PDB file of C-alpha atoms in Angstrom:
ATOM      1  CA  ALA A   1       0.000   0.000   0.000  1.00  0.00           C
ATOM      2  CA  GLN A   2       1.178   3.487  -0.724  1.00  0.00           C
ATOM      3  CA  SER A   3       1.746   5.985   2.062  1.00  0.00           C
ATOM      4  CA  VAL A   4       2.948   9.510   2.759  1.00  0.00           C
ATOM      5  CA  ALA A   5       4.683  10.788   5.868  1.00  0.00           C
ATOM      6  CA  GLN A   6       4.951  14.403   6.906  1.00  0.00           C
ATOM      7  CA  PRO A   7       7.175  14.134   9.977  1.00  0.00           C
ATOM      8  CA  GLU A   8       6.546  17.648  11.288  1.00  0.00           C
ATOM      9  CA  ASP A   9       3.100  18.666  12.522  1.00  0.00           C
ATOM     10  CA  GLN A  10       4.242  22.260  12.875  1.00  0.00           C
ATOM     11  CA  VAL A  11       6.946  24.363  11.229  1.00  0.00           C
ATOM     12  CA  ASN A  12       7.730  27.914  12.336  1.00  0.00           C
ATOM     13  CA  VAL A  13       9.937  30.236  10.315  1.00  0.00           C
ATOM     14  CA  ALA A  14      10.690  33.946  10.366  1.00  0.00           C
ATOM     15  CA  GLU A  15       9.515  36.083   7.482  1.00  0.00           C
ATOM     16  CA  GLY A  16      12.224  36.419   4.848  1.00  0.00           C
ATOM     17  CA  ASN A  17      13.935  33.177   5.822  1.00  0.00           C
ATOM     18  CA  PRO A  18      13.885  30.070   3.642  1.00  0.00           C
ATOM     19  CA  LEU A  19      11.330  27.420   4.492  1.00  0.00           C
ATOM     20  CA  THR A  20      11.201  23.650   4.054  1.00  0.00           C
ATOM     21  CA  VAL A  21       8.233  21.364   4.627  1.00  0.00           C
ATOM     22  CA  LYS A  22       9.243  17.718   4.585  1.00  0.00           C
ATOM     23  CA  CYS A  23       7.538  14.798   2.888  1.00  0.00           C
ATOM     24  CA  THR A  24       8.566  11.183   2.351  1.00  0.00           C
ATOM     25  CA  TYR A  25       6.584   8.588   0.462  1.00  0.00           C
ATOM     26  CA  SER A  26       6.233   4.877  -0.193  1.00  0.00           C
ATOM     27  CA  VAL A  27       4.722   3.534  -3.418  1.00  0.00           C
ATOM     28  CA  SER A  28       5.295   0.720  -5.884  1.00  0.00           C
ATOM     29  CA  GLY A  29       6.834   1.899  -9.114  1.00  0.00           C
ATOM     30  CA  ASN A  30       7.333   5.465 -10.177  1.00  0.00           C
ATOM     31  CA  PRO A  31       5.509   7.979  -7.969  1.00  0.00           C
ATOM     32  CA  TYR A  32       3.371  10.916  -8.937  1.00  0.00           C
ATOM     33  CA  LEU A  33       3.716  13.485  -6.151  1.00  0.00           C
ATOM     34  CA  PHE A  34       1.654  16.532  -5.284  1.00  0.00           C
ATOM     35  CA  TRP A  35       1.625  19.425  -2.835  1.00  0.00           C
ATOM     36  CA  TYR A  36      -1.573  21.161  -1.787  1.00  0.00           C
ATOM     37  CA  VAL A  37      -2.130  24.131   0.539  1.00  0.00           C
ATOM     38  CA  GLN A  38      -5.156  24.786   2.728  1.00  0.00           C
ATOM     39  CA  TYR A  39      -5.925  28.210   4.146  1.00  0.00           C
ATOM     40  CA  PRO A  40      -8.271  28.479   7.164  1.00  0.00           C
ATOM     41  CA  ASN A  41     -11.848  27.457   6.393  1.00  0.00           C
ATOM     42  CA  ARG A  42     -11.007  26.848   2.737  1.00  0.00           C
ATOM     43  CA  GLY A  43     -10.613  23.856   0.469  1.00  0.00           C
ATOM     44  CA  LEU A  44      -7.262  22.531  -0.705  1.00  0.00           C
ATOM     45  CA  GLN A  45      -5.472  24.411  -3.464  1.00  0.00           C
ATOM     46  CA  PHE A  46      -3.034  22.732  -5.855  1.00  0.00           C
ATOM     47  CA  LEU A  47       0.544  24.030  -5.571  1.00  0.00           C
ATOM     48  CA  LEU A  48       2.689  21.775  -7.737  1.00  0.00           C
ATOM     49  CA  LYS A  49       3.281  18.218  -8.881  1.00  0.00           C
ATOM     50  CA  TYR A  50       6.105  15.932  -9.950  1.00  0.00           C
ATOM     51  CA  ILE A  51       5.421  13.573 -12.818  1.00  0.00           C
ATOM     52  CA  THR A  52       8.753  12.942 -14.475  1.00  0.00           C
ATOM     53  CA  GLY A  53      11.836  14.783 -15.651  1.00  0.00           C
ATOM     54  CA  ASP A  54      13.611  17.534 -13.736  1.00  0.00           C
ATOM     55  CA  ASN A  55      13.837  16.756 -10.029  1.00  0.00           C
ATOM     56  CA  LEU A  56      13.189  20.390  -9.113  1.00  0.00           C
ATOM     57  CA  VAL A  57       9.571  21.344  -9.705  1.00  0.00           C
ATOM     58  CA  LYS A  58       8.383  24.937  -9.607  1.00  0.00           C
ATOM     59  CA  GLY A  59       4.841  25.809  -8.612  1.00  0.00           C
ATOM     60  CA  SER A  60       2.511  28.579  -7.551  1.00  0.00           C
ATOM     61  CA  TYR A  61       3.348  31.494  -5.216  1.00  0.00           C
ATOM     62  CA  GLY A  62       7.125  30.967  -5.510  1.00  0.00           C
ATOM     63  CA  PHE A  63       7.107  27.456  -4.073  1.00  0.00           C
ATOM     64  CA  GLU A  64       9.233  24.636  -5.416  1.00  0.00           C
ATOM     65  CA  ALA A  65       9.790  21.023  -4.476  1.00  0.00           C
ATOM     66  CA  GLU A  66      12.717  18.688  -4.897  1.00  0.00           C
ATOM     67  CA  PHE A  67      12.158  15.053  -5.809  1.00  0.00           C
ATOM     68  CA  ASN A  68      14.804  12.693  -4.431  1.00  0.00           C
ATOM     69  CA  LYS A  69      14.272   9.123  -5.555  1.00  0.00           C
ATOM     70  CA  SER A  70      17.015   7.556  -3.424  1.00  0.00           C
ATOM     71  CA  GLN A  71      15.626   9.161  -0.252  1.00  0.00           C
ATOM     72  CA  THR A  72      11.984   8.783  -1.372  1.00  0.00           C
ATOM     73  CA  SER A  73      11.407  12.407  -0.480  1.00  0.00           C
ATOM     74  CA  PHE A  74       9.573  15.343  -1.996  1.00  0.00           C
ATOM     75  CA  HIS A  75      10.282  18.346   0.229  1.00  0.00           C
ATOM     76  CA  LEU A  76       8.507  21.652  -0.359  1.00  0.00           C
ATOM     77  CA  LYS A  77      10.697  24.761  -0.322  1.00  0.00           C
ATOM     78  CA  LYS A  78      10.568  28.511  -0.709  1.00  0.00           C
ATOM     79  CA  PRO A  79      13.619  30.812  -0.669  1.00  0.00           C
ATOM     80  CA  SER A  80      11.964  33.640   1.275  1.00  0.00           C
ATOM     81  CA  ALA A  81       8.867  33.064   3.415  1.00  0.00           C
ATOM     82  CA  LEU A  82       5.961  35.488   3.647  1.00  0.00           C
ATOM     83  CA  VAL A  83       3.485  35.851   6.515  1.00  0.00           C
ATOM     84  CA  SER A  84       0.760  35.089   3.970  1.00  0.00           C
ATOM     85  CA  ASP A  85       2.329  31.624   3.409  1.00  0.00           C
ATOM     86  CA  SER A  86       1.036  30.576   6.839  1.00  0.00           C
ATOM     87  CA  ALA A  87      -1.311  27.658   6.133  1.00  0.00           C
ATOM     88  CA  LEU A  88      -1.700  23.892   6.311  1.00  0.00           C
ATOM     89  CA  TYR A  89       0.326  22.003   3.697  1.00  0.00           C
ATOM     90  CA  PHE A  90      -0.416  18.509   2.425  1.00  0.00           C
ATOM     91  CA  CYS A  91       1.804  16.177   0.446  1.00  0.00           C
ATOM     92  CA  ALA A  92       0.105  13.459  -1.625  1.00  0.00           C
ATOM     93  CA  VAL A  93       1.213  10.484  -3.715  1.00  0.00           C
ATOM     94  CA  ARG A  94      -0.431   8.506  -6.462  1.00  0.00           C
ATOM     95  CA  GLY A  95       0.612   5.116  -7.760  1.00  0.00           C
ATOM     96  CA  LEU A  96      -0.306   3.597 -11.081  1.00  0.00           C
ATOM     97  CA  SER A  97      -2.547   0.605 -10.476  1.00  0.00           C
ATOM     98  CA  GLY A  98      -5.719  -0.428  -8.711  1.00  0.00           C
ATOM     99  CA  SER A  99      -6.608   1.516  -5.600  1.00  0.00           C
ATOM    100  CA  ALA A 100      -3.164   3.072  -5.727  1.00  0.00           C
ATOM    101  CA  ARG A 101      -4.410   5.203  -8.609  1.00  0.00           C
ATOM    102  CA  GLN A 102      -6.139   7.301  -5.995  1.00  0.00           C
ATOM    103  CA  LEU A 103      -4.362  10.045  -4.105  1.00  0.00           C
ATOM    104  CA  THR A 104      -3.047   9.247  -0.653  1.00  0.00           C
ATOM    105  CA  PHE A 105      -2.497  12.313   1.533  1.00  0.00           C
ATOM    106  CA  GLY A 106      -0.112  12.932   4.380  1.00  0.00           C
ATOM    107  CA  SER A 107      -1.398  14.180   7.724  1.00  0.00           C
ATOM    108  CA  GLY A 108      -0.464  17.776   6.981  1.00  0.00           C
ATOM    109  CA  THR A 109       2.076  20.298   8.279  1.00  0.00           C
ATOM    110  CA  GLN A 110       0.997  23.599   9.771  1.00  0.00           C
ATOM    111  CA  LEU A 111       3.366  26.325   8.581  1.00  0.00           C
ATOM    112  CA  THR A 112       3.527  29.530  10.588  1.00  0.00           C
ATOM    113  CA  VAL A 113       5.579  32.432   9.260  1.00  0.00           C
ATOM    114  CA  LEU A 114       6.383  34.906  11.996  1.00  0.00           C
ATOM    115  CA  PRO A 115       6.651  38.632  11.179  1.00  0.00           C
TER     116      PRO A 115
ATOM    117  CA  ASN B   1     -16.682  29.707 -13.608  1.00  0.00           C
ATOM    118  CA  ALA B   2     -17.428  28.737 -10.004  1.00  0.00           C
ATOM    119  CA  GLY B   3     -15.211  25.608  -9.987  1.00  0.00           C
ATOM    120  CA  VAL B   4     -16.305  23.137  -7.307  1.00  0.00           C
ATOM    121  CA  THR B   5     -19.115  24.170  -4.973  1.00  0.00           C
ATOM    122  CA  GLN B   6     -20.548  22.370  -1.943  1.00  0.00           C
ATOM    123  CA  THR B   7     -23.889  22.667  -0.189  1.00  0.00           C
ATOM    124  CA  PRO B   8     -24.399  23.205   2.734  1.00  0.00           C
ATOM    125  CA  LYS B   9     -21.374  24.853   4.364  1.00  0.00           C
ATOM    126  CA  PHE B  10     -22.339  23.836   7.882  1.00  0.00           C
ATOM    127  CA  ARG B  11     -24.755  21.312   9.362  1.00  0.00           C
ATOM    128  CA  VAL B  12     -25.548  19.925  12.803  1.00  0.00           C
ATOM    129  CA  LEU B  13     -27.320  16.563  13.006  1.00  0.00           C
ATOM    130  CA  LYS B  14     -28.572  14.377  15.800  1.00  0.00           C
ATOM    131  CA  THR B  15     -27.520  10.746  15.947  1.00  0.00           C
ATOM    132  CA  GLY B  16     -29.656   8.680  13.590  1.00  0.00           C
ATOM    133  CA  GLN B  17     -30.696  11.537  11.327  1.00  0.00           C
ATOM    134  CA  SER B  18     -30.001  11.459   7.624  1.00  0.00           C
ATOM    135  CA  MET B  19     -28.734  14.076   5.228  1.00  0.00           C
ATOM    136  CA  THR B  20     -27.298  14.593   1.767  1.00  0.00           C
ATOM    137  CA  LEU B  21     -24.318  16.728   0.827  1.00  0.00           C
ATOM    138  CA  LEU B  22     -24.284  18.137  -2.663  1.00  0.00           C
ATOM    139  CA  CYS B  23     -21.201  18.749  -4.785  1.00  0.00           C
ATOM    140  CA  ALA B  24     -21.339  20.514  -8.133  1.00  0.00           C
ATOM    141  CA  GLN B  25     -18.614  21.294 -10.653  1.00  0.00           C
ATOM    142  CA  ASP B  26     -18.751  23.358 -13.808  1.00  0.00           C
ATOM    143  CA  MET B  27     -15.423  22.299 -15.332  1.00  0.00           C
ATOM    144  CA  ASN B  28     -16.829  19.332 -17.276  1.00  0.00           C
ATOM    145  CA  HIS B  29     -14.665  16.971 -15.222  1.00  0.00           C
ATOM    146  CA  GLU B  30     -15.219  13.237 -15.531  1.00  0.00           C
ATOM    147  CA  TYR B  31     -13.947  12.226 -12.097  1.00  0.00           C
ATOM    148  CA  MET B  32     -15.355  13.321  -8.753  1.00  0.00           C
ATOM    149  CA  TYR B  33     -14.392  12.455  -5.182  1.00  0.00           C
ATOM    150  CA  TRP B  34     -15.594  12.748  -1.593  1.00  0.00           C
ATOM    151  CA  TYR B  35     -13.064  13.035   1.220  1.00  0.00           C
ATOM    152  CA  ARG B  36     -13.285  13.549   4.930  1.00  0.00           C
ATOM    153  CA  GLN B  37     -10.716  15.541   6.879  1.00  0.00           C
ATOM    154  CA  ASP B  38     -10.038  14.814  10.518  1.00  0.00           C
ATOM    155  CA  PRO B  39      -7.370  16.436  12.722  1.00  0.00           C
ATOM    156  CA  GLY B  40      -3.976  14.788  12.352  1.00  0.00           C
ATOM    157  CA  MET B  41      -5.198  12.352   9.701  1.00  0.00           C
ATOM    158  CA  GLY B  42      -5.075  14.320   6.488  1.00  0.00           C
ATOM    159  CA  LEU B  43      -7.745  13.583   3.907  1.00  0.00           C
ATOM    160  CA  ARG B  44      -9.240  10.135   3.484  1.00  0.00           C
ATOM    161  CA  LEU B  45     -11.166   9.080   0.410  1.00  0.00           C
ATOM    162  CA  ILE B  46     -14.759   7.990   1.068  1.00  0.00           C
ATOM    163  CA  HIS B  47     -16.136   7.292  -2.419  1.00  0.00           C
ATOM    164  CA  TYR B  48     -15.313   8.377  -5.925  1.00  0.00           C
ATOM    165  CA  SER B  49     -16.797   8.341  -9.407  1.00  0.00           C
ATOM    166  CA  VAL B  50     -15.059   7.984 -12.754  1.00  0.00           C
ATOM    167  CA  GLY B  51     -18.100   9.032 -14.757  1.00  0.00           C
ATOM    168  CA  GLU B  52     -21.820   9.641 -14.783  1.00  0.00           C
ATOM    169  CA  GLY B  53     -23.692   6.680 -13.352  1.00  0.00           C
ATOM    170  CA  THR B  54     -20.599   5.033 -11.828  1.00  0.00           C
ATOM    171  CA  THR B  55     -19.299   5.054  -8.255  1.00  0.00           C
ATOM    172  CA  ALA B  56     -16.641   3.173  -6.304  1.00  0.00           C
ATOM    173  CA  LYS B  57     -15.555   2.767  -2.697  1.00  0.00           C
ATOM    174  CA  GLY B  58     -12.557   4.561  -1.309  1.00  0.00           C
ATOM    175  CA  GLU B  59     -10.626   4.028   1.894  1.00  0.00           C
ATOM    176  CA  VAL B  60     -13.447   4.741   4.403  1.00  0.00           C
ATOM    177  CA  PRO B  61     -16.822   4.045   2.697  1.00  0.00           C
ATOM    178  CA  ASP B  62     -18.801   2.568   5.617  1.00  0.00           C
ATOM    179  CA  GLY B  63     -21.839   4.592   6.666  1.00  0.00           C
ATOM    180  CA  TYR B  64     -21.940   6.596   3.439  1.00  0.00           C
ATOM    181  CA  ASN B  65     -23.627   6.250   0.062  1.00  0.00           C
ATOM    182  CA  VAL B  66     -23.110   8.246  -3.117  1.00  0.00           C
ATOM    183  CA  SER B  67     -24.802   8.878  -6.424  1.00  0.00           C
ATOM    184  CA  ARG B  68     -23.680  10.449  -9.693  1.00  0.00           C
ATOM    185  CA  LEU B  69     -26.843  10.846 -11.754  1.00  0.00           C
ATOM    186  CA  LYS B  70     -25.500  13.861 -13.637  1.00  0.00           C
ATOM    187  CA  LYS B  71     -21.938  14.471 -14.722  1.00  0.00           C
ATOM    188  CA  GLN B  72     -21.701  17.770 -12.870  1.00  0.00           C
ATOM    189  CA  ASN B  73     -23.132  16.572  -9.539  1.00  0.00           C
ATOM    190  CA  PHE B  74     -21.909  14.101  -6.920  1.00  0.00           C
ATOM    191  CA  LEU B  75     -24.064  13.470  -3.851  1.00  0.00           C
ATOM    192  CA  LEU B  76     -22.892  12.066  -0.527  1.00  0.00           C
ATOM    193  CA  GLY B  77     -25.534  10.591   1.760  1.00  0.00           C
ATOM    194  CA  LEU B  78     -25.530   9.665   5.403  1.00  0.00           C
ATOM    195  CA  GLU B  79     -28.484   7.374   6.114  1.00  0.00           C
ATOM    196  CA  SER B  80     -28.106   7.229   9.898  1.00  0.00           C
ATOM    197  CA  ALA B  81     -25.573   9.714  11.201  1.00  0.00           C
ATOM    198  CA  ALA B  82     -23.185   8.767  14.008  1.00  0.00           C
ATOM    199  CA  PRO B  83     -20.907  10.977  16.144  1.00  0.00           C
ATOM    200  CA  SER B  84     -17.895   9.329  14.442  1.00  0.00           C
ATOM    201  CA  GLN B  85     -19.000  11.018  11.228  1.00  0.00           C
ATOM    202  CA  THR B  86     -18.350  14.456  12.696  1.00  0.00           C
ATOM    203  CA  SER B  87     -15.814  15.832  10.264  1.00  0.00           C
ATOM    204  CA  VAL B  88     -15.128  18.281   7.474  1.00  0.00           C
ATOM    205  CA  TYR B  89     -16.144  16.881   4.109  1.00  0.00           C
ATOM    206  CA  PHE B  90     -14.478  17.917   0.885  1.00  0.00           C
ATOM    207  CA  CYS B  91     -15.532  17.248  -2.647  1.00  0.00           C
ATOM    208  CA  ALA B  92     -13.030  17.297  -5.499  1.00  0.00           C
ATOM    209  CA  SER B  93     -13.103  16.807  -9.229  1.00  0.00           C
ATOM    210  CA  SER B  94     -10.553  16.119 -11.934  1.00  0.00           C
ATOM    211  CA  TYR B  95     -10.376  15.885 -15.678  1.00  0.00           C
ATOM    212  CA  GLY B  96      -9.743  12.168 -15.578  1.00  0.00           C
ATOM    213  CA  SER B  97      -7.190  11.896 -18.345  1.00  0.00           C
ATOM    214  CA  GLY B  98      -5.930   8.489 -19.395  1.00  0.00           C
ATOM    215  CA  ASN B  99      -2.720   9.111 -17.470  1.00  0.00           C
ATOM    216  CA  LEU B 100      -3.950   9.445 -13.926  1.00  0.00           C
ATOM    217  CA  GLY B 101      -0.514  10.455 -12.791  1.00  0.00           C
ATOM    218  CA  THR B 102      -0.962  13.844 -14.342  1.00  0.00           C
ATOM    219  CA  ASP B 103      -4.578  14.272 -13.263  1.00  0.00           C
ATOM    220  CA  THR B 104      -4.905  17.188 -10.835  1.00  0.00           C
ATOM    221  CA  GLN B 105      -7.791  17.329  -8.383  1.00  0.00           C
ATOM    222  CA  TYR B 106      -9.613  20.591  -7.620  1.00  0.00           C
ATOM    223  CA  PHE B 107     -11.342  20.949  -4.284  1.00  0.00           C
ATOM    224  CA  GLY B 108     -14.509  22.583  -3.019  1.00  0.00           C
ATOM    225  CA  PRO B 109     -14.625  24.784   0.107  1.00  0.00           C
ATOM    226  CA  GLY B 110     -15.845  22.002   2.401  1.00  0.00           C
ATOM    227  CA  THR B 111     -18.837  21.174   4.592  1.00  0.00           C
ATOM    228  CA  ARG B 112     -18.425  21.141   8.357  1.00  0.00           C
ATOM    229  CA  LEU B 113     -20.691  18.455   9.819  1.00  0.00           C
ATOM    230  CA  THR B 114     -21.307  17.899  13.512  1.00  0.00           C
ATOM    231  CA  VAL B 115     -23.244  14.874  14.730  1.00  0.00           C
ATOM    232  CA  LEU B 116     -24.472  15.125  18.308  1.00  0.00           C
TER     233      LEU B 116
END
């Protein structure tokens, strides 16, 4: 069965500093990986995805994520955090067959950017 | 273009009552999904549909039923609500391309359900 782990429930970072939200995954075969963001009382918004090709994926709002196959990781990064980036972030993985074709989400990481 | 909309936004039920949550999308997406979100557990798939008239079970289907009579609508029903079904429910839809790896899901704003 496929799975996603987000080892940090909470990440705090000062505005202007770089941020990293960690994600590791387990899936049979090549993974399709996604990051979503959820602002308070809102639905999830798509940020970026890795399908194939370049290991560094660029997405919305200046976010990027680095795919590392050997470490089975897909960490979300941003060079300079903004207070408005404070939100709940979800990593998700999709496999290629059967029930694995559905998205499996991590438990989420609450990012707080301090002014 | 409203995207994915959900009705109602909030609801309080008593144990044993029934209700239906409505999801609508105007993006002509083939696939639709119902998730529940509980603290510390991320999103878990309840049921999904890969086209009009078809539905399938997800990870946590017990206690829920769904119907997809029209392509743009996906209904989630609770026949006899239980306190364990207190949660935030999200609907999503996706284009449903042949390569599911590239298929991005778009989410509605959610329905907060409390069962007393």
